[in-house]
Amino acid sequence: MDTKKEKTTIIIGGAIIGVIASALVFFGNPGNMGFCIACFMRDTAGALGLDSAAAVQYIRPEIIGLILGSTIMAVAFKEFSPKGGSAPITRFVLGFFAMVGALMFLGCPFRMILRLAGGDLNAIFGLVGFVLGIAAGVFFLNRGYSLSRSHKMSLVEGSIMPVIAVVLLVLLIAAPDFIHFTEAGGGPGALHAALGISLCAGLIVGAIAQRTRLCMVGGIRDIILFRENKLLLGFVAVFAAALVTNLVLTATTGTAFFKLGFAEQPIAHTDGLWNALGTFLLGFSCVLLGGCPLRQTVLSGQGNSDSAITILGLVVGAAFCHNFGLASSPKGPTPNGMVAVVVGIVVVLVIACVNTFMKNGTAKAKK
């Protein structure tokens, strides 16, 4: 595919995703949260009983759809490629702290764009922190940062995440007693589109993201490293399409799908410093991982067990945040959350240094 056609495909795919994301809010998802990989993993962790936060418990069909949509497209285009084994513990830790940063900000990079498209100006601070975090990661990439190489794995290993997605779907439909659901009116977990709508939306977005390689971290990284705007154009299209859809819905329904300002935004707080520091940690972690939560989820669907380990880190991080009071709320960040973000930045910095300078030093010593 030539560059112009590839960019056009990415822009069209991003626009479709933007419309779908805003439509999901219309159909029942929380405000400015048609898609949020971090929030949806948090809700799913709560539904599985990994934390006791009753307000955020629901197996999100969108996550299931993202994984299975990616799997279907990867198989159809012969891109299902089981591989992994690249620094699994390091990837787990990076995924854990990426979630700490996301829940300080209250959203992943995908939701950051959707919050901006909904008029939430607090997301500007998040975007600034996110870009700076990616720039910090690029600093280490330019100096040789790398994790150990992945290698081919068995079909069984590569199929684990798609199988887990199917199991989650069965649990969501069957709703056994050990699965937790937020009671109506009890919080964000009770706000969701109908199962069929959410699942179809996830399948479509997963398929598009698999074909276009959409990744906001990758988009900003490529701008800094190579002056290449291809991936970033996809998220510009997401923003533009979601913004237009929100404005149309606001005008036609009388409900404020777009509300410009800082105060009283849905599931958001107004502490600019900690919004920025949270997304700094998120961006820094994701550059070292090689992709944002959306990209990691899509890669797990096409057989990448490194991404599956990252998702495990994200899920455990979400449960940990709610079990120990690290997650922010509309009232603002918590003291525990502030400490966790600072600790996370230090840990991620150490990981970056160890996998850059110590490796380079070892290589020189061998020569």
mmCIF file of C-alpha atoms in Angstrom:
data_model
loop_
_atom_site.group_PDB
_atom_site.id
_atom_site.type_symbol
_atom_site.label_atom_id
_atom_site.label_comp_id
_atom_site.label_asym_id
_atom_site.label_seq_id
_atom_site.Cartn_x
_atom_site.Cartn_y
_atom_site.Cartn_z
ATOM 1 C CA MET A 1 0.000 0.000 0.000
ATOM 2 C CA ASP A 2 1.427 3.433 -0.971
ATOM 3 C CA THR A 3 1.818 6.086 1.703
ATOM 4 C CA LYS A 4 -1.042 8.307 0.494
ATOM 5 C CA LYS A 5 -3.497 5.419 0.364
ATOM 6 C CA GLU A 6 -2.303 4.189 3.764
ATOM 7 C CA LYS A 7 -2.867 7.619 5.321
ATOM 8 C CA THR A 8 -6.329 7.823 3.769
ATOM 9 C CA THR A 9 -7.212 4.411 5.193
ATOM 10 C CA ILE A 10 -6.013 5.411 8.648
ATOM 11 C CA ILE A 11 -7.970 8.678 8.553
ATOM 12 C CA ILE A 12 -11.175 6.943 7.442
ATOM 13 C CA GLY A 13 -10.682 4.253 10.101
ATOM 14 C CA GLY A 14 -10.096 6.889 12.781
ATOM 15 C CA ALA A 15 -13.224 8.798 11.735
ATOM 16 C CA ILE A 16 -15.351 5.647 11.958
ATOM 17 C CA ILE A 17 -13.946 4.914 15.419
ATOM 18 C CA GLY A 18 -14.670 8.488 16.561
ATOM 19 C CA VAL A 19 -18.314 8.226 15.508
ATOM 20 C CA ILE A 20 -18.663 4.827 17.188
ATOM 21 C CA ALA A 21 -17.121 6.109 20.433
ATOM 22 C CA SER A 22 -19.526 9.059 20.694
ATOM 23 C CA ALA A 23 -22.464 6.869 19.692
ATOM 24 C CA LEU A 24 -21.678 4.492 22.580
ATOM 25 C CA VAL A 25 -22.160 7.381 25.023
ATOM 26 C CA PHE A 26 -25.514 8.095 23.371
ATOM 27 C CA PHE A 27 -26.462 4.440 23.858
ATOM 28 C CA GLY A 28 -25.536 4.430 27.553
ATOM 29 C CA ASN A 29 -21.791 4.466 28.231
ATOM 30 C CA PRO A 30 -20.453 7.044 30.742
ATOM 31 C CA GLY A 31 -19.848 10.566 29.474
ATOM 32 C CA ASN A 32 -16.760 11.008 27.270
ATOM 33 C CA MET A 33 -16.149 7.279 27.713
ATOM 34 C CA GLY A 34 -17.372 5.637 24.559
ATOM 35 C CA PHE A 35 -14.036 3.857 24.688
ATOM 36 C CA CYS A 36 -11.464 3.834 27.462
ATOM 37 C CA ILE A 37 -9.232 0.790 27.585
ATOM 38 C CA ALA A 38 -7.976 1.567 31.090
ATOM 39 C CA CYS A 39 -11.449 2.250 32.499
ATOM 40 C CA PHE A 40 -12.939 -0.818 30.844
ATOM 41 C CA MET A 41 -10.176 -3.069 32.170
ATOM 42 C CA ARG A 42 -10.761 -1.553 35.607
ATOM 43 C CA ASP A 43 -14.489 -2.309 35.376
ATOM 44 C CA THR A 44 -13.800 -5.857 34.224
ATOM 45 C CA ALA A 45 -11.357 -6.399 37.100
ATOM 46 C CA GLY A 46 -14.075 -5.261 39.494
ATOM 47 C CA ALA A 47 -16.634 -7.587 37.944
ATOM 48 C CA LEU A 48 -14.272 -10.516 38.453
ATOM 49 C CA GLY A 49 -13.945 -9.633 42.139
ATOM 50 C CA LEU A 50 -10.331 -8.469 41.958
ATOM 51 C CA ASP A 51 -11.308 -5.342 43.869
ATOM 52 C CA SER A 52 -14.235 -4.294 46.047
ATOM 53 C CA ALA A 53 -15.095 -0.968 44.383
ATOM 54 C CA ALA A 54 -18.829 -1.478 43.872
ATOM 55 C CA ALA A 55 -19.111 1.576 41.602
ATOM 56 C CA VAL A 56 -16.914 0.127 38.841
ATOM 57 C CA GLN A 57 -17.918 -3.487 38.264
ATOM 58 C CA TYR A 58 -18.974 -4.632 34.795
ATOM 59 C CA ILE A 59 -17.423 -6.947 32.209
ATOM 60 C CA ARG A 60 -17.066 -4.517 29.326
ATOM 61 C CA PRO A 61 -18.025 -6.111 25.991
ATOM 62 C CA GLU A 62 -15.930 -3.508 24.164
ATOM 63 C CA ILE A 63 -12.717 -5.105 25.470
ATOM 64 C CA ILE A 64 -13.943 -8.533 24.403
ATOM 65 C CA GLY A 65 -14.794 -7.142 20.977
ATOM 66 C CA LEU A 66 -11.428 -5.424 20.577
ATOM 67 C CA ILE A 67 -9.580 -8.685 21.168
ATOM 68 C CA LEU A 68 -11.838 -10.859 19.007
ATOM 69 C CA GLY A 69 -12.100 -8.262 16.227
ATOM 70 C CA SER A 70 -8.316 -8.170 16.076
ATOM 71 C CA THR A 71 -8.144 -11.974 16.065
ATOM 72 C CA ILE A 72 -10.644 -12.292 13.229
ATOM 73 C CA MET A 73 -8.783 -9.804 11.038
ATOM 74 C CA ALA A 74 -5.370 -11.241 11.893
ATOM 75 C CA VAL A 75 -6.520 -14.737 10.905
ATOM 76 C CA ALA A 76 -8.254 -13.474 7.762
ATOM 77 C CA PHE A 77 -5.136 -11.633 6.579
ATOM 78 C CA LYS A 78 -2.718 -14.339 7.772
ATOM 79 C CA GLU A 79 -1.202 -12.074 10.416
ATOM 80 C CA PHE A 80 -2.002 -14.194 13.452
ATOM 81 C CA SER A 81 1.525 -14.734 14.730
ATOM 82 C CA PRO A 82 2.048 -16.247 18.199
ATOM 83 C CA LYS A 83 5.193 -14.789 19.720
ATOM 84 C CA GLY A 84 6.453 -13.548 23.066
ATOM 85 C CA GLY A 85 8.992 -14.109 25.806
ATOM 86 C CA SER A 86 10.373 -10.563 25.823
ATOM 87 C CA ALA A 87 11.063 -9.498 29.435
ATOM 88 C CA PRO A 88 7.663 -10.585 30.803
ATOM 89 C CA ILE A 89 8.176 -9.307 34.357
ATOM 90 C CA THR A 90 9.384 -5.929 33.094
ATOM 91 C CA ARG A 91 6.367 -5.674 30.805
ATOM 92 C CA PHE A 92 4.044 -6.591 33.679
ATOM 93 C CA VAL A 93 5.552 -3.835 35.850
ATOM 94 C CA LEU A 94 5.346 -1.270 33.054
ATOM 95 C CA GLY A 95 1.709 -2.223 32.433
ATOM 96 C CA PHE A 96 0.986 -1.932 36.164
ATOM 97 C CA PHE A 97 2.376 1.603 36.386
ATOM 98 C CA ALA A 98 0.783 2.640 33.087
ATOM 99 C CA MET A 99 -2.544 1.885 34.765
ATOM 100 C CA VAL A 100 -1.541 3.846 37.883
ATOM 101 C CA GLY A 101 -0.928 6.846 35.631
ATOM 102 C CA ALA A 102 -4.155 6.312 33.682
ATOM 103 C CA LEU A 103 -6.293 6.136 36.819
ATOM 104 C CA MET A 104 -4.647 9.266 38.200
ATOM 105 C CA PHE A 105 -5.815 11.057 35.030
ATOM 106 C CA LEU A 106 -8.999 8.942 34.793
ATOM 107 C CA GLY A 107 -8.517 7.698 31.281
ATOM 108 C CA CYS A 108 -6.242 6.092 28.712
ATOM 109 C CA PRO A 109 -4.922 7.964 25.619
ATOM 110 C CA PHE A 110 -8.102 6.985 23.756
ATOM 111 C CA ARG A 111 -10.312 8.575 26.414
ATOM 112 C CA MET A 112 -8.034 11.619 26.523
ATOM 113 C CA ILE A 113 -8.991 12.332 22.912
ATOM 114 C CA LEU A 114 -12.671 11.651 23.618
ATOM 115 C CA ARG A 115 -12.588 13.967 26.636
ATOM 116 C CA LEU A 116 -11.180 16.739 24.439
ATOM 117 C CA ALA A 117 -13.871 16.023 21.845
ATOM 118 C CA GLY A 118 -16.470 16.349 24.596
ATOM 119 C CA GLY A 119 -15.146 19.772 25.608
ATOM 120 C CA ASP A 120 -13.262 18.668 28.745
ATOM 121 C CA LEU A 121 -10.371 21.126 28.927
ATOM 122 C CA ASN A 122 -8.750 19.199 31.791
ATOM 123 C CA ALA A 123 -7.593 16.764 29.121
ATOM 124 C CA ILE A 124 -5.272 19.468 27.753
ATOM 125 C CA PHE A 125 -3.095 19.042 30.859
ATOM 126 C CA GLY A 126 -3.264 15.307 30.279
ATOM 127 C CA LEU A 127 -2.166 15.704 26.674
ATOM 128 C CA VAL A 128 0.801 17.887 27.669
ATOM 129 C CA GLY A 129 1.949 15.351 30.266
ATOM 130 C CA PHE A 130 1.417 12.506 27.826
ATOM 131 C CA VAL A 131 3.569 14.107 25.120
ATOM 132 C CA LEU A 132 6.318 14.870 27.651
ATOM 133 C CA GLY A 133 6.219 11.269 28.890
ATOM 134 C CA ILE A 134 6.584 9.982 25.337
ATOM 135 C CA ALA A 135 9.443 12.423 24.744
ATOM 136 C CA ALA A 136 11.171 11.055 27.862
ATOM 137 C CA GLY A 137 10.799 7.552 26.454
ATOM 138 C CA VAL A 138 12.135 8.636 23.065
ATOM 139 C CA PHE A 139 15.226 10.002 24.828
ATOM 140 C CA PHE A 140 16.029 6.434 25.888
ATOM 141 C CA LEU A 141 15.002 4.905 22.541
ATOM 142 C CA ASN A 142 17.542 7.151 20.842
ATOM 143 C CA ARG A 143 20.222 5.832 23.179
ATOM 144 C CA GLY A 144 19.559 2.176 22.565
ATOM 145 C CA TYR A 145 16.748 1.194 24.946
ATOM 146 C CA SER A 146 15.390 -2.251 24.219
ATOM 147 C CA LEU A 147 13.928 -5.266 25.942
ATOM 148 C CA SER A 148 14.910 -8.808 25.064
ATOM 149 C CA ARG A 149 13.686 -10.120 21.734
ATOM 150 C CA SER A 150 10.418 -11.955 21.291
ATOM 151 C CA HIS A 151 10.439 -15.374 19.702
ATOM 152 C CA LYS A 152 7.899 -17.615 18.027
ATOM 153 C CA MET A 153 5.559 -19.476 20.329
ATOM 154 C CA SER A 154 2.965 -22.202 19.988
ATOM 155 C CA LEU A 155 -0.541 -21.655 18.643
ATOM 156 C CA VAL A 156 -1.895 -22.512 22.094
ATOM 157 C CA GLU A 157 0.181 -19.736 23.679
ATOM 158 C CA GLY A 158 -0.941 -17.199 21.103
ATOM 159 C CA SER A 159 -4.590 -18.157 21.482
ATOM 160 C CA ILE A 160 -4.803 -17.537 25.229
ATOM 161 C CA MET A 161 -6.172 -13.974 25.047
ATOM 162 C CA PRO A 162 -8.853 -14.731 22.432
ATOM 163 C CA VAL A 163 -9.938 -17.703 24.554
ATOM 164 C CA ILE A 164 -10.058 -15.513 27.662
ATOM 165 C CA ALA A 165 -12.190 -13.011 25.722
ATOM 166 C CA VAL A 166 -14.667 -15.761 24.829
ATOM 167 C CA VAL A 167 -14.776 -16.938 28.465
ATOM 168 C CA LEU A 168 -15.472 -13.360 29.610
ATOM 169 C CA LEU A 169 -18.303 -13.106 27.100
ATOM 170 C CA VAL A 170 -19.835 -16.330 28.426
ATOM 171 C CA LEU A 171 -19.557 -15.036 32.004
ATOM 172 C CA LEU A 172 -21.146 -11.732 31.012
ATOM 173 C CA ILE A 173 -24.095 -13.455 29.350
ATOM 174 C CA ALA A 174 -24.526 -16.168 31.993
ATOM 175 C CA ALA A 175 -23.971 -13.743 34.907
ATOM 176 C CA PRO A 176 -23.180 -16.359 37.598
ATOM 177 C CA ASP A 177 -23.354 -15.291 41.233
ATOM 178 C CA PHE A 178 -19.592 -14.816 41.558
ATOM 179 C CA ILE A 179 -19.564 -12.097 38.875
ATOM 180 C CA HIS A 180 -20.189 -8.601 40.283
ATOM 181 C CA PHE A 181 -22.246 -5.905 38.595
ATOM 182 C CA THR A 182 -22.657 -2.319 39.734
ATOM 183 C CA GLU A 183 -26.257 -1.701 40.758
ATOM 184 C CA ALA A 184 -28.272 0.782 38.712
ATOM 185 C CA GLY A 185 -27.404 4.330 39.692
ATOM 186 C CA GLY A 186 -24.430 3.129 41.686
ATOM 187 C CA GLY A 187 -21.613 4.516 39.533
ATOM 188 C CA PRO A 188 -19.859 4.289 36.153
ATOM 189 C CA GLY A 189 -20.116 0.502 36.125
ATOM 190 C CA ALA A 190 -23.895 0.786 35.841
ATOM 191 C CA LEU A 191 -23.629 2.997 32.762
ATOM 192 C CA HIS A 192 -23.259 0.956 29.627
ATOM 193 C CA ALA A 193 -24.753 0.444 26.213
ATOM 194 C CA ALA A 194 -26.652 -2.763 25.493
ATOM 195 C CA LEU A 195 -24.420 -5.818 25.281
ATOM 196 C CA GLY A 196 -24.981 -6.365 21.568
ATOM 197 C CA ILE A 197 -24.233 -2.753 20.685
ATOM 198 C CA SER A 198 -21.078 -2.667 22.835
ATOM 199 C CA LEU A 199 -19.813 -5.991 21.477
ATOM 200 C CA CYS A 200 -20.391 -5.012 17.846
ATOM 201 C CA ALA A 201 -18.682 -1.668 18.466
ATOM 202 C CA GLY A 202 -15.696 -3.458 19.985
ATOM 203 C CA LEU A 203 -15.475 -5.907 17.091
ATOM 204 C CA ILE A 204 -15.512 -3.097 14.521
ATOM 205 C CA VAL A 205 -12.950 -0.958 16.372
ATOM 206 C CA GLY A 206 -10.742 -4.003 16.993
ATOM 207 C CA ALA A 207 -10.839 -4.901 13.299
ATOM 208 C CA ILE A 208 -10.046 -1.335 12.197
ATOM 209 C CA ALA A 209 -7.267 -0.924 14.764
ATOM 210 C CA GLN A 210 -5.708 -4.221 13.682
ATOM 211 C CA ARG A 211 -5.630 -3.218 10.036
ATOM 212 C CA THR A 212 -4.501 0.399 10.570
ATOM 213 C CA ARG A 213 -2.076 -0.228 13.497
ATOM 214 C CA LEU A 214 -3.612 2.743 15.307
ATOM 215 C CA CYS A 215 -1.600 3.728 18.385
ATOM 216 C CA MET A 216 -1.491 7.199 19.886
ATOM 217 C CA VAL A 217 1.819 6.533 21.611
ATOM 218 C CA GLY A 218 3.258 5.307 18.339
ATOM 219 C CA GLY A 219 1.857 8.326 16.529
ATOM 220 C CA ILE A 220 3.506 10.877 18.809
ATOM 221 C CA ARG A 221 6.708 8.793 19.018
ATOM 222 C CA ASP A 222 6.949 8.673 15.215
ATOM 223 C CA ILE A 223 6.451 12.437 14.955
ATOM 224 C CA ILE A 224 9.350 13.010 17.367
ATOM 225 C CA LEU A 225 11.656 10.349 15.925
ATOM 226 C CA PHE A 226 10.927 10.384 12.200
ATOM 227 C CA ARG A 227 8.650 13.399 11.556
ATOM 228 C CA GLU A 228 6.103 10.820 10.350
ATOM 229 C CA ASN A 229 2.459 11.805 11.006
ATOM 230 C CA LYS A 230 0.717 8.732 9.616
ATOM 231 C CA LEU A 231 -0.463 7.154 12.888
ATOM 232 C CA LEU A 232 -1.197 10.485 14.541
ATOM 233 C CA LEU A 233 -3.553 11.413 11.703
ATOM 234 C CA GLY A 234 -5.748 8.526 12.781
ATOM 235 C CA PHE A 235 -6.269 10.038 16.225
ATOM 236 C CA VAL A 236 -6.811 13.509 14.763
ATOM 237 C CA ALA A 237 -9.609 11.860 12.761
ATOM 238 C CA VAL A 238 -10.961 10.204 15.931
ATOM 239 C CA PHE A 239 -11.051 13.611 17.626
ATOM 240 C CA ALA A 240 -12.680 15.417 14.681
ATOM 241 C CA ALA A 241 -15.338 12.745 14.116
ATOM 242 C CA ALA A 242 -16.146 12.452 17.837
ATOM 243 C CA LEU A 243 -16.355 16.247 18.157
ATOM 244 C CA VAL A 244 -18.752 16.576 15.217
ATOM 245 C CA THR A 245 -20.854 13.665 16.479
ATOM 246 C CA ASN A 246 -21.025 15.176 19.970
ATOM 247 C CA LEU A 247 -22.106 18.552 18.564
ATOM 248 C CA VAL A 248 -24.788 16.925 16.402
ATOM 249 C CA LEU A 249 -26.088 14.849 19.325
ATOM 250 C CA THR A 250 -26.147 17.915 21.573
ATOM 251 C CA ALA A 251 -28.106 19.897 18.999
ATOM 252 C CA THR A 252 -30.590 17.132 18.210
ATOM 253 C CA THR A 253 -31.219 15.611 21.641
ATOM 254 C CA GLY A 254 -30.904 18.582 23.985
ATOM 255 C CA THR A 255 -28.442 16.592 26.113
ATOM 256 C CA ALA A 256 -24.954 18.039 26.598
ATOM 257 C CA PHE A 257 -22.712 15.551 24.821
ATOM 258 C CA PHE A 258 -20.368 18.521 24.330
ATOM 259 C CA LYS A 259 -19.696 20.810 27.282
ATOM 260 C CA LEU A 260 -16.738 23.175 27.038
ATOM 261 C CA GLY A 261 -14.918 23.915 30.275
ATOM 262 C CA PHE A 262 -13.024 22.515 33.242
ATOM 263 C CA ALA A 263 -15.674 22.126 35.927
ATOM 264 C CA GLU A 264 -18.265 19.369 36.289
ATOM 265 C CA GLN A 265 -16.964 17.228 33.457
ATOM 266 C CA PRO A 266 -18.051 13.559 33.556
ATOM 267 C CA ILE A 267 -15.722 11.317 35.566
ATOM 268 C CA ALA A 268 -12.870 13.842 35.618
ATOM 269 C CA HIS A 269 -11.091 16.094 38.105
ATOM 270 C CA THR A 270 -9.623 19.564 37.715
ATOM 271 C CA ASP A 271 -6.164 19.124 39.253
ATOM 272 C CA GLY A 272 -4.006 20.035 36.256
ATOM 273 C CA LEU A 273 -0.674 19.092 37.818
ATOM 274 C CA TRP A 274 -1.698 15.550 38.691
ATOM 275 C CA ASN A 275 -3.550 15.084 35.418
ATOM 276 C CA ALA A 276 -0.253 15.909 33.693
ATOM 277 C CA LEU A 277 1.910 13.776 35.990
ATOM 278 C CA GLY A 278 -0.448 10.820 35.613
ATOM 279 C CA THR A 279 -0.302 10.929 31.835
ATOM 280 C CA PHE A 280 3.457 11.550 31.935
ATOM 281 C CA LEU A 281 3.796 8.193 33.702
ATOM 282 C CA LEU A 282 1.336 6.641 31.240
ATOM 283 C CA GLY A 283 3.160 7.934 28.166
ATOM 284 C CA PHE A 284 6.616 7.085 29.519
ATOM 285 C CA SER A 285 5.550 3.515 30.381
ATOM 286 C CA CYS A 286 3.815 2.920 27.060
ATOM 287 C CA VAL A 287 6.767 4.078 24.943
ATOM 288 C CA LEU A 288 8.958 1.551 26.742
ATOM 289 C CA LEU A 289 6.295 -1.100 26.135
ATOM 290 C CA GLY A 290 6.035 -0.230 22.439
ATOM 291 C CA GLY A 291 2.395 0.821 22.340
ATOM 292 C CA CYS A 292 -0.625 2.313 24.108
ATOM 293 C CA PRO A 293 -3.285 0.195 25.883
ATOM 294 C CA LEU A 294 -5.381 0.075 22.704
ATOM 295 C CA ARG A 295 -2.449 -1.225 20.667
ATOM 296 C CA GLN A 296 -1.497 -3.748 23.361
ATOM 297 C CA THR A 297 -5.068 -5.077 23.435
ATOM 298 C CA VAL A 298 -5.177 -5.434 19.665
ATOM 299 C CA LEU A 299 -1.766 -7.128 19.555
ATOM 300 C CA SER A 300 -2.883 -9.631 22.199
ATOM 301 C CA GLY A 301 -5.700 -10.614 19.866
ATOM 302 C CA GLN A 302 -3.268 -11.483 17.092
ATOM 303 C CA GLY A 303 -1.190 -13.817 19.237
ATOM 304 C CA ASN A 304 1.323 -11.554 20.991
ATOM 305 C CA SER A 305 1.832 -12.923 24.500
ATOM 306 C CA ASP A 306 4.077 -9.968 25.431
ATOM 307 C CA SER A 307 1.014 -7.760 25.016
ATOM 308 C CA ALA A 308 -1.049 -10.302 26.967
ATOM 309 C CA ILE A 309 1.397 -9.956 29.873
ATOM 310 C CA THR A 310 1.089 -6.176 29.603
ATOM 311 C CA ILE A 311 -2.701 -6.468 29.808
ATOM 312 C CA LEU A 312 -2.317 -8.626 32.899
ATOM 313 C CA GLY A 313 -0.203 -5.852 34.424
ATOM 314 C CA LEU A 314 -2.857 -3.273 33.507
ATOM 315 C CA VAL A 315 -5.648 -5.336 35.076
ATOM 316 C CA VAL A 316 -3.718 -6.045 38.272
ATOM 317 C CA GLY A 317 -2.751 -2.364 38.392
ATOM 318 C CA ALA A 318 -6.411 -1.369 38.157
ATOM 319 C CA ALA A 319 -7.398 -3.722 40.977
ATOM 320 C CA PHE A 320 -4.490 -2.516 43.108
ATOM 321 C CA CYS A 321 -5.464 1.132 42.541
ATOM 322 C CA HIS A 322 -8.973 0.560 43.822
ATOM 323 C CA ASN A 323 -8.011 -1.753 46.658
ATOM 324 C CA PHE A 324 -5.474 0.720 48.042
ATOM 325 C CA GLY A 325 -7.029 4.080 47.222
ATOM 326 C CA LEU A 326 -4.714 5.115 44.392
ATOM 327 C CA ALA A 327 -7.349 5.927 41.781
ATOM 328 C CA SER A 328 -8.593 9.478 41.424
ATOM 329 C CA SER A 329 -12.266 10.461 41.506
ATOM 330 C CA PRO A 330 -14.168 13.569 40.397
ATOM 331 C CA LYS A 331 -13.174 15.001 43.794
ATOM 332 C CA GLY A 332 -9.523 14.827 42.776
ATOM 333 C CA PRO A 333 -6.414 12.690 43.253
ATOM 334 C CA THR A 334 -5.805 10.846 46.505
ATOM 335 C CA PRO A 335 -2.630 11.159 48.627
ATOM 336 C CA ASN A 336 -1.930 7.454 48.019
ATOM 337 C CA GLY A 337 -2.329 8.008 44.299
ATOM 338 C CA MET A 338 0.114 10.895 44.298
ATOM 339 C CA VAL A 339 2.737 8.777 46.043
ATOM 340 C CA ALA A 340 2.106 5.909 43.628
ATOM 341 C CA VAL A 341 2.590 8.134 40.561
ATOM 342 C CA VAL A 342 5.895 9.491 41.879
ATOM 343 C CA VAL A 343 7.058 5.964 42.743
ATOM 344 C CA GLY A 344 5.940 4.829 39.290
ATOM 345 C CA ILE A 345 7.936 7.528 37.514
ATOM 346 C CA VAL A 346 11.036 6.520 39.490
ATOM 347 C CA VAL A 347 10.529 2.808 38.760
ATOM 348 C CA VAL A 348 9.944 3.387 35.041
ATOM 349 C CA LEU A 349 13.013 5.644 34.907
ATOM 350 C CA VAL A 350 15.103 2.884 36.499
ATOM 351 C CA ILE A 351 13.756 0.353 33.974
ATOM 352 C CA ALA A 352 14.632 2.731 31.130
ATOM 353 C CA CYS A 353 18.156 3.312 32.442
ATOM 354 C CA VAL A 354 18.878 -0.365 33.124
ATOM 355 C CA ASN A 355 17.702 -1.407 29.655
ATOM 356 C CA THR A 356 19.647 1.377 27.968
ATOM 357 C CA PHE A 357 22.907 2.223 29.658
ATOM 358 C CA MET A 358 23.660 -1.021 31.478
ATOM 359 C CA LYS A 359 22.988 -3.059 28.348
ATOM 360 C CA ASN A 360 25.149 -0.754 26.291
ATOM 361 C CA GLY A 361 27.908 -1.020 28.877
ATOM 362 C CA THR A 362 27.687 -4.823 28.881
ATOM 363 C CA ALA A 363 27.841 -4.917 25.090
ATOM 364 C CA LYS A 364 30.945 -2.705 25.040
ATOM 365 C CA ALA A 365 32.609 -4.839 27.712
ATOM 366 C CA LYS A 366 32.094 -7.981 25.616
ATOM 367 C CA LYS A 367 33.751 -6.328 22.649
#
